[in-house]
Amino acid sequence: MSILFWIIVGIIAGWLAEQIMGRNHGLITNLIVGVIGAVIGGFIANALGFTWGGWIGSTIVATIGAIVLLFLLGLVKRR
């Protein structure tokens, strides 16, 4: 998959995670959270044996990973 695909999925996943978690970030932060979330979500999906492909599957996996990332960052930030 191309880098453009990962940028678009990252932005969408970061934005969705931001909306679900009630946060307010900018475009670049959404991209970073979404791309890191895609790595985390991919790891989780592979560990559980899920194989989702395409735009929708990749966006769902990346969003789940981004939500996990924002949740963990929220725990660390509270301390």
mmCIF file of C-alpha atoms in Angstrom:
data_model
loop_
_atom_site.group_PDB
_atom_site.id
_atom_site.type_symbol
_atom_site.label_atom_id
_atom_site.label_comp_id
_atom_site.label_asym_id
_atom_site.label_seq_id
_atom_site.Cartn_x
_atom_site.Cartn_y
_atom_site.Cartn_z
ATOM 1 C CA MET A 1 0.000 0.000 0.000
ATOM 2 C CA SER A 2 1.199 3.455 -0.744
ATOM 3 C CA ILE A 3 2.284 6.113 1.701
ATOM 4 C CA LEU A 4 -0.674 8.231 0.583
ATOM 5 C CA PHE A 5 -3.033 5.444 1.682
ATOM 6 C CA TRP A 6 -1.457 5.351 5.157
ATOM 7 C CA ILE A 7 -1.609 9.144 5.471
ATOM 8 C CA ILE A 8 -5.309 9.215 4.611
ATOM 9 C CA VAL A 9 -6.137 6.257 6.871
ATOM 10 C CA GLY A 10 -4.023 7.818 9.648
ATOM 11 C CA ILE A 11 -5.842 11.141 9.462
ATOM 12 C CA ILE A 12 -9.265 9.475 9.402
ATOM 13 C CA ALA A 13 -8.409 7.072 12.239
ATOM 14 C CA GLY A 14 -6.879 9.844 14.350
ATOM 15 C CA TRP A 15 -9.918 12.046 13.825
ATOM 16 C CA LEU A 16 -12.346 9.225 14.656
ATOM 17 C CA ALA A 17 -10.394 8.334 17.803
ATOM 18 C CA GLU A 18 -10.321 12.011 18.777
ATOM 19 C CA GLN A 19 -14.112 12.237 18.432
ATOM 20 C CA ILE A 20 -14.743 8.991 20.327
ATOM 21 C CA MET A 21 -12.370 9.890 23.165
ATOM 22 C CA GLY A 22 -13.615 13.491 23.409
ATOM 23 C CA ARG A 23 -10.239 15.080 22.651
ATOM 24 C CA ASN A 24 -9.368 18.080 20.499
ATOM 25 C CA HIS A 25 -6.212 17.833 18.387
ATOM 26 C CA GLY A 26 -4.991 19.260 15.127
ATOM 27 C CA LEU A 27 -4.505 17.612 11.753
ATOM 28 C CA ILE A 28 -0.848 16.693 12.274
ATOM 29 C CA THR A 29 -1.557 15.213 15.719
ATOM 30 C CA ASN A 30 -4.446 13.213 14.254
ATOM 31 C CA LEU A 31 -2.107 11.889 11.567
ATOM 32 C CA ILE A 32 0.540 10.871 14.104
ATOM 33 C CA VAL A 33 -2.007 9.281 16.446
ATOM 34 C CA GLY A 34 -3.648 7.497 13.517
ATOM 35 C CA VAL A 35 -0.416 6.076 12.095
ATOM 36 C CA ILE A 36 0.847 4.937 15.509
ATOM 37 C CA GLY A 37 -2.659 3.622 16.179
ATOM 38 C CA ALA A 38 -2.477 1.625 12.945
ATOM 39 C CA VAL A 39 0.683 -0.071 14.188
ATOM 40 C CA ILE A 40 -0.877 -0.789 17.588
ATOM 41 C CA GLY A 41 -4.161 -1.907 16.031
ATOM 42 C CA GLY A 42 -2.337 -4.140 13.555
ATOM 43 C CA PHE A 43 -0.438 -5.771 16.381
ATOM 44 C CA ILE A 44 -3.636 -6.340 18.357
ATOM 45 C CA ALA A 45 -5.532 -7.665 15.309
ATOM 46 C CA ASN A 46 -2.713 -10.064 14.422
ATOM 47 C CA ALA A 47 -2.472 -11.269 18.027
ATOM 48 C CA LEU A 48 -6.208 -12.005 18.021
ATOM 49 C CA GLY A 49 -6.073 -13.620 14.571
ATOM 50 C CA PHE A 50 -8.113 -11.003 12.700
ATOM 51 C CA THR A 51 -7.220 -10.142 9.124
ATOM 52 C CA TRP A 52 -9.067 -7.085 7.901
ATOM 53 C CA GLY A 53 -8.026 -5.536 4.638
ATOM 54 C CA GLY A 54 -9.015 -2.677 2.395
ATOM 55 C CA TRP A 55 -9.886 0.877 3.296
ATOM 56 C CA ILE A 56 -12.630 0.099 5.770
ATOM 57 C CA GLY A 57 -10.827 -2.702 7.585
ATOM 58 C CA SER A 58 -7.598 -0.726 7.809
ATOM 59 C CA THR A 59 -9.449 2.323 9.108
ATOM 60 C CA ILE A 60 -11.269 0.269 11.754
ATOM 61 C CA VAL A 61 -8.059 -1.400 12.940
ATOM 62 C CA ALA A 62 -6.188 1.922 12.971
ATOM 63 C CA THR A 63 -9.030 3.635 14.848
ATOM 64 C CA ILE A 64 -9.096 0.920 17.505
ATOM 65 C CA GLY A 65 -5.325 1.242 17.895
ATOM 66 C CA ALA A 66 -5.588 5.043 18.090
ATOM 67 C CA ILE A 67 -8.259 4.781 20.789
ATOM 68 C CA VAL A 68 -6.009 2.446 22.771
ATOM 69 C CA LEU A 69 -3.110 4.900 22.318
ATOM 70 C CA LEU A 70 -5.167 7.897 23.477
ATOM 71 C CA PHE A 71 -6.476 5.907 26.446
ATOM 72 C CA LEU A 72 -2.963 4.907 27.514
ATOM 73 C CA LEU A 73 -1.666 8.449 27.037
ATOM 74 C CA GLY A 74 -4.559 9.702 29.183
ATOM 75 C CA LEU A 75 -3.560 7.298 31.960
ATOM 76 C CA VAL A 76 0.060 8.427 31.832
ATOM 77 C CA LYS A 77 -0.866 12.117 31.656
ATOM 78 C CA ARG A 78 -3.039 11.908 34.812
ATOM 79 C CA ARG A 79 -0.105 10.812 36.947
#
